[in-house]
PDB file of C-alpha atoms in Angstrom:
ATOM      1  CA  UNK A   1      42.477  19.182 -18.759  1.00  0.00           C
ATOM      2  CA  UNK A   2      39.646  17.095 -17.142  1.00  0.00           C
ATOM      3  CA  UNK A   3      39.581  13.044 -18.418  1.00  0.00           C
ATOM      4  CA  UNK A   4      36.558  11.909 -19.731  1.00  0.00           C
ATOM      5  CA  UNK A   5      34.947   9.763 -17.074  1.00  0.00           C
ATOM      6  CA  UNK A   6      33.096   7.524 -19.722  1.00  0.00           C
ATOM      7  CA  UNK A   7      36.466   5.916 -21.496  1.00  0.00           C
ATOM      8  CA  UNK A   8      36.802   3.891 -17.888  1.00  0.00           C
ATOM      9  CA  UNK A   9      33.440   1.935 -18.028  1.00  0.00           C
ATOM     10  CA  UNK A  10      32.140  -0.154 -17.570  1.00  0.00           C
ATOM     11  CA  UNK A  11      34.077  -0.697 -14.117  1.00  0.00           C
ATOM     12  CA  UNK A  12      34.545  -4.236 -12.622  1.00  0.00           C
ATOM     13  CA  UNK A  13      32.450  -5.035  -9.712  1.00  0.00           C
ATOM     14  CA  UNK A  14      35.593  -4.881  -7.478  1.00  0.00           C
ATOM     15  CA  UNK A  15      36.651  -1.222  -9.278  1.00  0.00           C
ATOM     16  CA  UNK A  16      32.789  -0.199  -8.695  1.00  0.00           C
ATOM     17  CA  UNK A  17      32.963  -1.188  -4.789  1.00  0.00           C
ATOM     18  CA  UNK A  18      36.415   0.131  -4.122  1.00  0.00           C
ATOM     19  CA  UNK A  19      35.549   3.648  -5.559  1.00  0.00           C
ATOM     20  CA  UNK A  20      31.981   3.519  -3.758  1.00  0.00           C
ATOM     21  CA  UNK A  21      33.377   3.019   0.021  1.00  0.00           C
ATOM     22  CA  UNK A  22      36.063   5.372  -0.560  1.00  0.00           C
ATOM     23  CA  UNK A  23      33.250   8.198  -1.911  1.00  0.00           C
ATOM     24  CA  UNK A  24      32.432   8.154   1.805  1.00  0.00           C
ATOM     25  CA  UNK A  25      35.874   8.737   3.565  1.00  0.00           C
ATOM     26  CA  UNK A  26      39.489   7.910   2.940  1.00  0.00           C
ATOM     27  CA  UNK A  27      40.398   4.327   3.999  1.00  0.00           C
ATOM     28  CA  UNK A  28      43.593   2.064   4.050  1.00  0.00           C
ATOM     29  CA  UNK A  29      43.578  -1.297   2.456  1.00  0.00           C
ATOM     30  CA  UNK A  30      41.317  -3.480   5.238  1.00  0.00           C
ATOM     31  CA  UNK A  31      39.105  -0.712   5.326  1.00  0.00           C
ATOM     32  CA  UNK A  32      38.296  -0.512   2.373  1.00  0.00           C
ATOM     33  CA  UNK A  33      37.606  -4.535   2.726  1.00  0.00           C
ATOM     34  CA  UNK A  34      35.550  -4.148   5.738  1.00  0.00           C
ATOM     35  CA  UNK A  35      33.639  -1.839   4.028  1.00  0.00           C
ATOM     36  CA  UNK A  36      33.215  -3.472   0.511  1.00  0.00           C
ATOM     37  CA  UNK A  37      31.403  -6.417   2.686  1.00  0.00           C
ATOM     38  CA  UNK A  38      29.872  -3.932   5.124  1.00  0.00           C
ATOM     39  CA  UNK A  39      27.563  -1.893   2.140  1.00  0.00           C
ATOM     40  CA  UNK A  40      26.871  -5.221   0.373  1.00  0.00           C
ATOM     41  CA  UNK A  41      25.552  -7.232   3.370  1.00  0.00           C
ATOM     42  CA  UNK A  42      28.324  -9.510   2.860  1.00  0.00           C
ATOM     43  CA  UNK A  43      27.458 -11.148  -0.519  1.00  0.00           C
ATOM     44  CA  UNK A  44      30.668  -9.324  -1.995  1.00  0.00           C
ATOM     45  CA  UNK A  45      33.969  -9.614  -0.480  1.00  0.00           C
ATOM     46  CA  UNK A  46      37.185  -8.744  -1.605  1.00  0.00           C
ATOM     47  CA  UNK A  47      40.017 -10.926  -1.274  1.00  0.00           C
ATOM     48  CA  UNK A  48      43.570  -8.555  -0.637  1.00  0.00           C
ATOM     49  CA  UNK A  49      44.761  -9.693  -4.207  1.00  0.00           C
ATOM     50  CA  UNK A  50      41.956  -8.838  -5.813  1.00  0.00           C
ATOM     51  CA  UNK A  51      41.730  -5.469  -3.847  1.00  0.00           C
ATOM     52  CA  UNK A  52      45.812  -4.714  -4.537  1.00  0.00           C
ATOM     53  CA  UNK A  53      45.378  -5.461  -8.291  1.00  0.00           C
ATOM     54  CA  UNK A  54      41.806  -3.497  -8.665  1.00  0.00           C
ATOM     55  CA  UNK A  55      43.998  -0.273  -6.667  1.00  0.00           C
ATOM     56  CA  UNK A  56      46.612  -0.601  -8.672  1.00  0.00           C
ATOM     57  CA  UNK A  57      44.375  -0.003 -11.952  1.00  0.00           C
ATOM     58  CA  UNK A  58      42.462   2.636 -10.700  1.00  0.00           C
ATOM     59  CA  UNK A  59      45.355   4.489  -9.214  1.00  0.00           C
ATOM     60  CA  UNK A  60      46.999   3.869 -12.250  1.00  0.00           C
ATOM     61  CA  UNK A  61      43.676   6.001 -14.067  1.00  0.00           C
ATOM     62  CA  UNK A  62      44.116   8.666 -11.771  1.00  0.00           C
ATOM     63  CA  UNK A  63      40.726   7.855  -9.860  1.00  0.00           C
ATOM     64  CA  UNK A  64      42.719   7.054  -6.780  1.00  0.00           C
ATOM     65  CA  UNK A  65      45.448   8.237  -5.370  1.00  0.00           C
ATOM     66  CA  UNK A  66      47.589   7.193  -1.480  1.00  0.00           C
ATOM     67  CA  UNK A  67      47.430   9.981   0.674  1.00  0.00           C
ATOM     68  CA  UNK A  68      50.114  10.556   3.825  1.00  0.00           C
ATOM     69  CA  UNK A  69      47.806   9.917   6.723  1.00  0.00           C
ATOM     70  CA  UNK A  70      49.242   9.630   9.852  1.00  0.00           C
ATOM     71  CA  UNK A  71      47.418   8.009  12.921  1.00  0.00           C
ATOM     72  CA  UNK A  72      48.283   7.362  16.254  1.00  0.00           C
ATOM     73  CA  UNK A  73      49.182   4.107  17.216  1.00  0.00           C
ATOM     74  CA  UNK A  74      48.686   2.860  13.740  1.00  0.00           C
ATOM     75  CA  UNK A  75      50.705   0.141  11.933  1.00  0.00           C
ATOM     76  CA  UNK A  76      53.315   1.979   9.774  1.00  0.00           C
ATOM     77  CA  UNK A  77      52.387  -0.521   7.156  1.00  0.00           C
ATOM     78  CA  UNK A  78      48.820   0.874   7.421  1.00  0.00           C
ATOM     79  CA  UNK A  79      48.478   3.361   3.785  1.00  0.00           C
ATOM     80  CA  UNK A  80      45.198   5.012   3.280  1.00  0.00           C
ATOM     81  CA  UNK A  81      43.593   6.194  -0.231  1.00  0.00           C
ATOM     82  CA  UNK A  82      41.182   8.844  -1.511  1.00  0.00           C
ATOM     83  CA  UNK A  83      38.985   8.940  -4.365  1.00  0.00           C
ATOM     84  CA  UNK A  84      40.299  11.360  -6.720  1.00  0.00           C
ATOM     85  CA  UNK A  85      38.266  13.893  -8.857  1.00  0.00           C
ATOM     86  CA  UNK A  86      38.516  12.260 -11.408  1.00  0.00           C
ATOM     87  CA  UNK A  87      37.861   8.716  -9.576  1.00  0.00           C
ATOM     88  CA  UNK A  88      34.142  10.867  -8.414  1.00  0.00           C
ATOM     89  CA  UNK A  89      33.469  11.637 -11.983  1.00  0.00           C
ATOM     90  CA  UNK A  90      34.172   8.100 -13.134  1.00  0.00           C
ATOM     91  CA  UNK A  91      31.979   6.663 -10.032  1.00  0.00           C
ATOM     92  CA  UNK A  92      29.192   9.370 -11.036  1.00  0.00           C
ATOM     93  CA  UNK A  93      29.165   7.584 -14.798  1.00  0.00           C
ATOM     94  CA  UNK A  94      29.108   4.288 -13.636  1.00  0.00           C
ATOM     95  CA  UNK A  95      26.222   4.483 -11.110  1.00  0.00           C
ATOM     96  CA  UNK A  96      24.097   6.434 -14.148  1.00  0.00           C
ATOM     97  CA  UNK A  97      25.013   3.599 -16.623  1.00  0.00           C
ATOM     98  CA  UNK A  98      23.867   1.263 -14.285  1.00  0.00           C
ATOM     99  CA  UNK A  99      20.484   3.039 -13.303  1.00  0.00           C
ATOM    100  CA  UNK A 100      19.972   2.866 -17.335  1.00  0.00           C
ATOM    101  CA  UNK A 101      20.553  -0.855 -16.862  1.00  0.00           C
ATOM    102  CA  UNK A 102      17.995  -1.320 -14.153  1.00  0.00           C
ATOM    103  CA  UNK A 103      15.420   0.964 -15.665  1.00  0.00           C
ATOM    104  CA  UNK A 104      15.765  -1.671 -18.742  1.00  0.00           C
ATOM    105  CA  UNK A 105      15.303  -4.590 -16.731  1.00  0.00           C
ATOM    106  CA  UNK A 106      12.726  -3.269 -15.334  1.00  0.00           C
ATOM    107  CA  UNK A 107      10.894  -2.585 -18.130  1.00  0.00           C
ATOM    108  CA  UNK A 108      11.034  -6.055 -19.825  1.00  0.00           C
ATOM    109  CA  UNK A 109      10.611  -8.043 -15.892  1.00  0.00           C
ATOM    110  CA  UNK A 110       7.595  -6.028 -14.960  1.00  0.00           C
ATOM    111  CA  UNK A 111       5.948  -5.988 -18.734  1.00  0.00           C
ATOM    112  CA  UNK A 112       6.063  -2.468 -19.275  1.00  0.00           C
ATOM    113  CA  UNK A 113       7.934  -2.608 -22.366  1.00  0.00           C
ATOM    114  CA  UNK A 114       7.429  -5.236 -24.957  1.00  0.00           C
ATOM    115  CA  UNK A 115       9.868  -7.595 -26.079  1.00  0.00           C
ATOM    116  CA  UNK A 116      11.243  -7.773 -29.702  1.00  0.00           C
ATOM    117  CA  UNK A 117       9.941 -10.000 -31.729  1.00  0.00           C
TER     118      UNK A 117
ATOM    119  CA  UNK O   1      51.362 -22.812  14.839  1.00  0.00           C
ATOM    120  CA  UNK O   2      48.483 -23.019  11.824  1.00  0.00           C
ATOM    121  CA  UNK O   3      48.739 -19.095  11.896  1.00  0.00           C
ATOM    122  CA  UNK O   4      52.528 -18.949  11.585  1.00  0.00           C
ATOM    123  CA  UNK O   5      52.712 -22.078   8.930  1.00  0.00           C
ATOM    124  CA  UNK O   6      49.935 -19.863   6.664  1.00  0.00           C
ATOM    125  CA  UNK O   7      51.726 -16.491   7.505  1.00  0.00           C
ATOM    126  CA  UNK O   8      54.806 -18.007   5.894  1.00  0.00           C
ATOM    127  CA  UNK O   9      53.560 -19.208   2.679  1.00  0.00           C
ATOM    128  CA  UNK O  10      51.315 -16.494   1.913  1.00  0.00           C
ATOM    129  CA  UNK O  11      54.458 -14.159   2.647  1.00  0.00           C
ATOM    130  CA  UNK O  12      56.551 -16.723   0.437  1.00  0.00           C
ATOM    131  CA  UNK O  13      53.336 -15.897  -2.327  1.00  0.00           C
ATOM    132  CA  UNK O  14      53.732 -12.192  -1.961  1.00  0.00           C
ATOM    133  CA  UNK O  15      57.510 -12.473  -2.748  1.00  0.00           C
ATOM    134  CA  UNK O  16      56.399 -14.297  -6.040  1.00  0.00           C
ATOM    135  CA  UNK O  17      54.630 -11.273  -7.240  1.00  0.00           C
ATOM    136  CA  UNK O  18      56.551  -8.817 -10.011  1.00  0.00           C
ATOM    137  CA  UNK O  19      59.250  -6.834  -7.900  1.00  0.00           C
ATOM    138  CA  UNK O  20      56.908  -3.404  -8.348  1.00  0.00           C
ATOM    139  CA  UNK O  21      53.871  -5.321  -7.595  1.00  0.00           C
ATOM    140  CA  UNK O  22      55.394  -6.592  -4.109  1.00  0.00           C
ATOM    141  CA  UNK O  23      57.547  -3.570  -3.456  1.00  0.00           C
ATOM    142  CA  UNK O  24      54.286  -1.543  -3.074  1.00  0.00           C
ATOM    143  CA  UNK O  25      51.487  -3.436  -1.787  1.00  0.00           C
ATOM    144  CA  UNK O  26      53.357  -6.934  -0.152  1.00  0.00           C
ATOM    145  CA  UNK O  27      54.021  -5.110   3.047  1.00  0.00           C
ATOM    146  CA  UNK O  28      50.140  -3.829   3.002  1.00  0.00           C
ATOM    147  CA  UNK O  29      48.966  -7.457   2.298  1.00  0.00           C
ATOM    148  CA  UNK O  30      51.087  -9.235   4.647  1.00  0.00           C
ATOM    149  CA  UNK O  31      49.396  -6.205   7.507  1.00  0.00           C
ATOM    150  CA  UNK O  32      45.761  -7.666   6.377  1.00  0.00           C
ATOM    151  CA  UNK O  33      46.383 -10.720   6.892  1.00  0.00           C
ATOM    152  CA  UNK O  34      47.969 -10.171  10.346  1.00  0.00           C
ATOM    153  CA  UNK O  35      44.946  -8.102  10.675  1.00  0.00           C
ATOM    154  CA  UNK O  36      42.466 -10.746   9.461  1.00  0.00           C
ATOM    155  CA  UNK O  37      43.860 -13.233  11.464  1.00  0.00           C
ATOM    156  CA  UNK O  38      43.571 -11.095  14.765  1.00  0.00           C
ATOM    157  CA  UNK O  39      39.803 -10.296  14.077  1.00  0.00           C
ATOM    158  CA  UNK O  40      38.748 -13.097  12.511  1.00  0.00           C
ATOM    159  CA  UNK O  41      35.798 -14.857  14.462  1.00  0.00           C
ATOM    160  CA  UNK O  42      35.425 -18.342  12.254  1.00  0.00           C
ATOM    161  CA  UNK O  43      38.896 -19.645  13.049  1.00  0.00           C
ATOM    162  CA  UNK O  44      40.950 -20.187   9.868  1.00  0.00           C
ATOM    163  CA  UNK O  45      38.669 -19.911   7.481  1.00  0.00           C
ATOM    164  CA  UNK O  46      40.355 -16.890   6.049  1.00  0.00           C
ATOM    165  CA  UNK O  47      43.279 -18.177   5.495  1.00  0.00           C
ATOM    166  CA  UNK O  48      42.969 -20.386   2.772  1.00  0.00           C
ATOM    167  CA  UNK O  49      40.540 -17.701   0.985  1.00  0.00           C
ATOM    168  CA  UNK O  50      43.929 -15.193   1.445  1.00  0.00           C
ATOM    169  CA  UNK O  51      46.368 -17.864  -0.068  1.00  0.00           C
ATOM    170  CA  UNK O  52      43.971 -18.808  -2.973  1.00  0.00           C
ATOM    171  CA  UNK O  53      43.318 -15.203  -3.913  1.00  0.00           C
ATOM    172  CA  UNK O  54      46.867 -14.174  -3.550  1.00  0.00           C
ATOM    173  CA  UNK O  55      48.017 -17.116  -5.755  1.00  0.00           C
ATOM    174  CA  UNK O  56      44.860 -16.159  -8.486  1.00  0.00           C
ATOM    175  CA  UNK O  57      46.640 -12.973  -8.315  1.00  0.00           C
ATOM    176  CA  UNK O  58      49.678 -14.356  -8.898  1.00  0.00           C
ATOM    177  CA  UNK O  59      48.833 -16.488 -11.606  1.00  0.00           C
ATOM    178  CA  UNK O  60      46.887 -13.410 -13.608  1.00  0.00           C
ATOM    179  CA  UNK O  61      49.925 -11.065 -13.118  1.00  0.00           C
ATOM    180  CA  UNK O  62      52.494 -13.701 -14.422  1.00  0.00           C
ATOM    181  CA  UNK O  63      50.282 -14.685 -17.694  1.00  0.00           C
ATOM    182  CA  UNK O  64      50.144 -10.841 -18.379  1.00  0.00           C
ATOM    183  CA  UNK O  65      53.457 -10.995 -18.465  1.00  0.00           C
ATOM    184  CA  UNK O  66      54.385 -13.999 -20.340  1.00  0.00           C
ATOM    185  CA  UNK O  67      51.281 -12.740 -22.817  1.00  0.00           C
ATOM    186  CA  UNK O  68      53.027  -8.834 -22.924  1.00  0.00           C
ATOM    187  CA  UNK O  69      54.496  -8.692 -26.513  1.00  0.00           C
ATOM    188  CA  UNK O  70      57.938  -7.066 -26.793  1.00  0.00           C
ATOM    189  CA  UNK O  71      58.589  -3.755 -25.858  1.00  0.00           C
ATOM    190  CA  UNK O  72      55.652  -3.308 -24.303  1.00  0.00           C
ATOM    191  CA  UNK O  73      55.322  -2.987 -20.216  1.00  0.00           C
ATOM    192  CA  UNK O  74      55.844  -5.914 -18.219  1.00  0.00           C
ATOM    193  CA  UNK O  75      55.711  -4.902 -14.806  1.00  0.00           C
ATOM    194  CA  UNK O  76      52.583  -2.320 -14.492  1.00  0.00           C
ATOM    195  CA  UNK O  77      53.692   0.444 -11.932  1.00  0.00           C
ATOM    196  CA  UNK O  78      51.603   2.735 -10.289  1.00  0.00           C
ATOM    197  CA  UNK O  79      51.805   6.601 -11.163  1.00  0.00           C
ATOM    198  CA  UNK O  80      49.221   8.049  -9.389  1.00  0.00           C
ATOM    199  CA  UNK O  81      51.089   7.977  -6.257  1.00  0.00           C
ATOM    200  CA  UNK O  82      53.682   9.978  -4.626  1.00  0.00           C
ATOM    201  CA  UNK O  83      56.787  10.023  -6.456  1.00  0.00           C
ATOM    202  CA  UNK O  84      59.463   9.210  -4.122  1.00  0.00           C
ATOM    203  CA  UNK O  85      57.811   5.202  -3.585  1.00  0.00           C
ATOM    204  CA  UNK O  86      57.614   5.077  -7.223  1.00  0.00           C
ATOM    205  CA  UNK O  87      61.810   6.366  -7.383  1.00  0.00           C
ATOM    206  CA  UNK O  88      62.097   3.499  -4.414  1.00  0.00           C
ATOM    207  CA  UNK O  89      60.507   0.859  -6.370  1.00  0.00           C
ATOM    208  CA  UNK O  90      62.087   2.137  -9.301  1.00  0.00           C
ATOM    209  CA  UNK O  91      66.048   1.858  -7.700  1.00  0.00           C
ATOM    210  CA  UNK O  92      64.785  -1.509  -6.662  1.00  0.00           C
ATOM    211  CA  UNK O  93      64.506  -3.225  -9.845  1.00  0.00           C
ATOM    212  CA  UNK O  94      67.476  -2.315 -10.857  1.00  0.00           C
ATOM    213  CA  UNK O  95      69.136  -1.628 -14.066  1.00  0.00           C
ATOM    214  CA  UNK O  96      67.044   2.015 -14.115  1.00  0.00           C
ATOM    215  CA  UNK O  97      67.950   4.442 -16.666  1.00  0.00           C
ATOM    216  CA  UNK O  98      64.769   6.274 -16.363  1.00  0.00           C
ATOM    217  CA  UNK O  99      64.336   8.897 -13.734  1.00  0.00           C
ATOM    218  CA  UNK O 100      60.813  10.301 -12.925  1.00  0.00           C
ATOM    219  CA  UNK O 101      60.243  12.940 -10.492  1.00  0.00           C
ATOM    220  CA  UNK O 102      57.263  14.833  -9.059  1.00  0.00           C
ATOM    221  CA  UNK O 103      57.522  17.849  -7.196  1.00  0.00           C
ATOM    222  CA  UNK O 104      56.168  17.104  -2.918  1.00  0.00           C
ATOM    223  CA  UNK O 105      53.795  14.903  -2.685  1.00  0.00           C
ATOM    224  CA  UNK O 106      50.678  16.668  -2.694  1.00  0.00           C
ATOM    225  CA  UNK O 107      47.505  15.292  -4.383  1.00  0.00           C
ATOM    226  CA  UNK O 108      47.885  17.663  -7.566  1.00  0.00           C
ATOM    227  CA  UNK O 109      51.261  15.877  -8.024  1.00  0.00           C
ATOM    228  CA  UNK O 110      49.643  12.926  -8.065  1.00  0.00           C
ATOM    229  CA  UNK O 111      46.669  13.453 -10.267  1.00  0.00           C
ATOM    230  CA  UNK O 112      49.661  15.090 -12.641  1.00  0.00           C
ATOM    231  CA  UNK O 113      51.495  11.222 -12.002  1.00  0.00           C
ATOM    232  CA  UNK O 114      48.480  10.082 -13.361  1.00  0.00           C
ATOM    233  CA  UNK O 115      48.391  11.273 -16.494  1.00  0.00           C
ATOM    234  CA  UNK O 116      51.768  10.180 -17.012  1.00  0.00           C
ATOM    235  CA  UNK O 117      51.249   6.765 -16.641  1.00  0.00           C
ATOM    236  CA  UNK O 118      52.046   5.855 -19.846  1.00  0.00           C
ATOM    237  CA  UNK O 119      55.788   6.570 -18.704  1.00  0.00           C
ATOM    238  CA  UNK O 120      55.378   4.498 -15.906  1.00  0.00           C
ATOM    239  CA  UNK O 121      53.655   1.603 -17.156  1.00  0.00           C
ATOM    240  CA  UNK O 122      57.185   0.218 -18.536  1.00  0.00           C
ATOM    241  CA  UNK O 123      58.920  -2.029 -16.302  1.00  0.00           C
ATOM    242  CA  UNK O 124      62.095   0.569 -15.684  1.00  0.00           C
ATOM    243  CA  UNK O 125      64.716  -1.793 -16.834  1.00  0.00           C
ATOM    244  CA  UNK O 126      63.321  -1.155 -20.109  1.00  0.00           C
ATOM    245  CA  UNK O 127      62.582   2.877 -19.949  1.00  0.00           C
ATOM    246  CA  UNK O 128      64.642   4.693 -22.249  1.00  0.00           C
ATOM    247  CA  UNK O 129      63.506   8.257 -21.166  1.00  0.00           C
ATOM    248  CA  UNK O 130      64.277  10.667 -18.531  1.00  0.00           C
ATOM    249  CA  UNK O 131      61.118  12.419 -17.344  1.00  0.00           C
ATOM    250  CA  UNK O 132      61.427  15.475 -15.637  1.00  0.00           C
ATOM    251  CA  UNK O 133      57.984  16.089 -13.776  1.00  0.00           C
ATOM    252  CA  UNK O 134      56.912  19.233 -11.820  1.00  0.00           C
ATOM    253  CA  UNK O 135      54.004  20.379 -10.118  1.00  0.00           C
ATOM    254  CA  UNK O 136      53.824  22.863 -13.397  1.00  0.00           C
ATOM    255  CA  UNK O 137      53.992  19.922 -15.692  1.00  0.00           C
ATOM    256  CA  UNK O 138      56.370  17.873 -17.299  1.00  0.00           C
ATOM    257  CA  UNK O 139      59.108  17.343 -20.128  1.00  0.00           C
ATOM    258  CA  UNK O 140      60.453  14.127 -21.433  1.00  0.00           C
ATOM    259  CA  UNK O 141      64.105  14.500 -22.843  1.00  0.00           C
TER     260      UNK O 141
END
């Protein structure tokens, strides 16, 4: 039985970041951190807390899950995680939600649409 | 000596958190930090922005919990993840009478832990049932 994507949005900024860095290859914890501030030219950056807590949710929702990853000469502490079907469906919602959002606001900034009286 | 000083009360922090809270993600925070700290070009700038976020953290966890009505979950575990760390951090808390198992650990066990949730999202001190999970589904009993 597949979850419908749509009862998890909107997703918290943190949520939306985690699930976008790990749509491009499983990560552990700093990774994932590295990354968050990597794709947004370091005007977003996640604090571990805030990272822990947001993982904790979503793995919670099924959209991310730990996987046993094994690397050489890596700190055992080191856990990596992977976006989850279900996580790719939910990401997949959330990034057409938002291009609705845009398309709006760009409609009423540029003066294409008119505003309501 | 500034490293060692923060190391010690952000670790002192992390042992604040709720006992499933710290028993799967403290050792994983206190590795990012250790982490940070060795990579980290602006000195110890980090640090304070680690032991402010952990203790926002903490502070958001423990109101959920004071604000959780009774009955319902006041430690949040996590169920989409292989079943043996969940049995760990279960055995941890002591005073367990619920018993959740998941065949391996493969990632269909884990999507299947998901959907569960709802049986792990009480703190296990409080869980009344016995859930009997395999890869082919599950029972409660």
């Amino acid at each position: 039985m597949k979850l419908n994507a749509m009862r998890f949005l909107p997703l918290s900024p943190a949520a939306l970041h985690i699930l976008l860095t790990l749509a491009g290859e499983d990560l552990h914890g700093y990774g994932i951190m590295l990354e968050v501030a990597r794709q947004s030219e370091g005007q977003y950056k996640l604090g571990p807390g805030t990272l822990y807590d947001n993982l904790r949710k979503l793995m919670t929702q099924g959209s991310v899950e730990e996987i046993q990853k094994r690397t050489s000469g890596g700190d055992p502490r080191r856990r990596y995680y992977r976006l989850t079907g279900l996580g790719r469906r939910v990401l997949s919602a959330e990034v057409a939600r938002l291009a609705g959002v845009v398309r709006e606001a760009k409609g009423y900034l540029l003066g294409t649409k008119p505003r309501r009286a | 000596m500034a490293h060692s000083m923060s190391r010690s009360l952000y670790r002192w922090l992390l042992y604040l958190h709720p006992p499933a809270f710290r028993q799967l993600f403290a050792e994983e925070m206190l590795w990012i930090f250790d982490e940070a700290a060795a990579t980290e070009i602006t000195g110890n700038a980090l640090f304070p922005d680690h032991i402010l976020d952990g203790s926002f953290l903490l502070a958001k966890l423990m109101l959920a919990n004071v604000l959780a009505r009774p009955g319902e979950p006041k430690v949040i575990q996590c169920a989409a993840i292989v079943c043996r760390r969940v049995r760990v951090a279960a055995a941890a808390m002591g005073r367990a009478t619920g018993i959740v198992e998941i065949d391996g650990g493969s990632s269909r066990s884990a999507s299947v832990g998901g959907s569960i949730h709802g049986f792990l999202r009480w703190n296990p001190s409080r869980c009344r049932n016995t859930v009997c999970l395999s890869t082919d589904g599950y029972k409660a009993g």
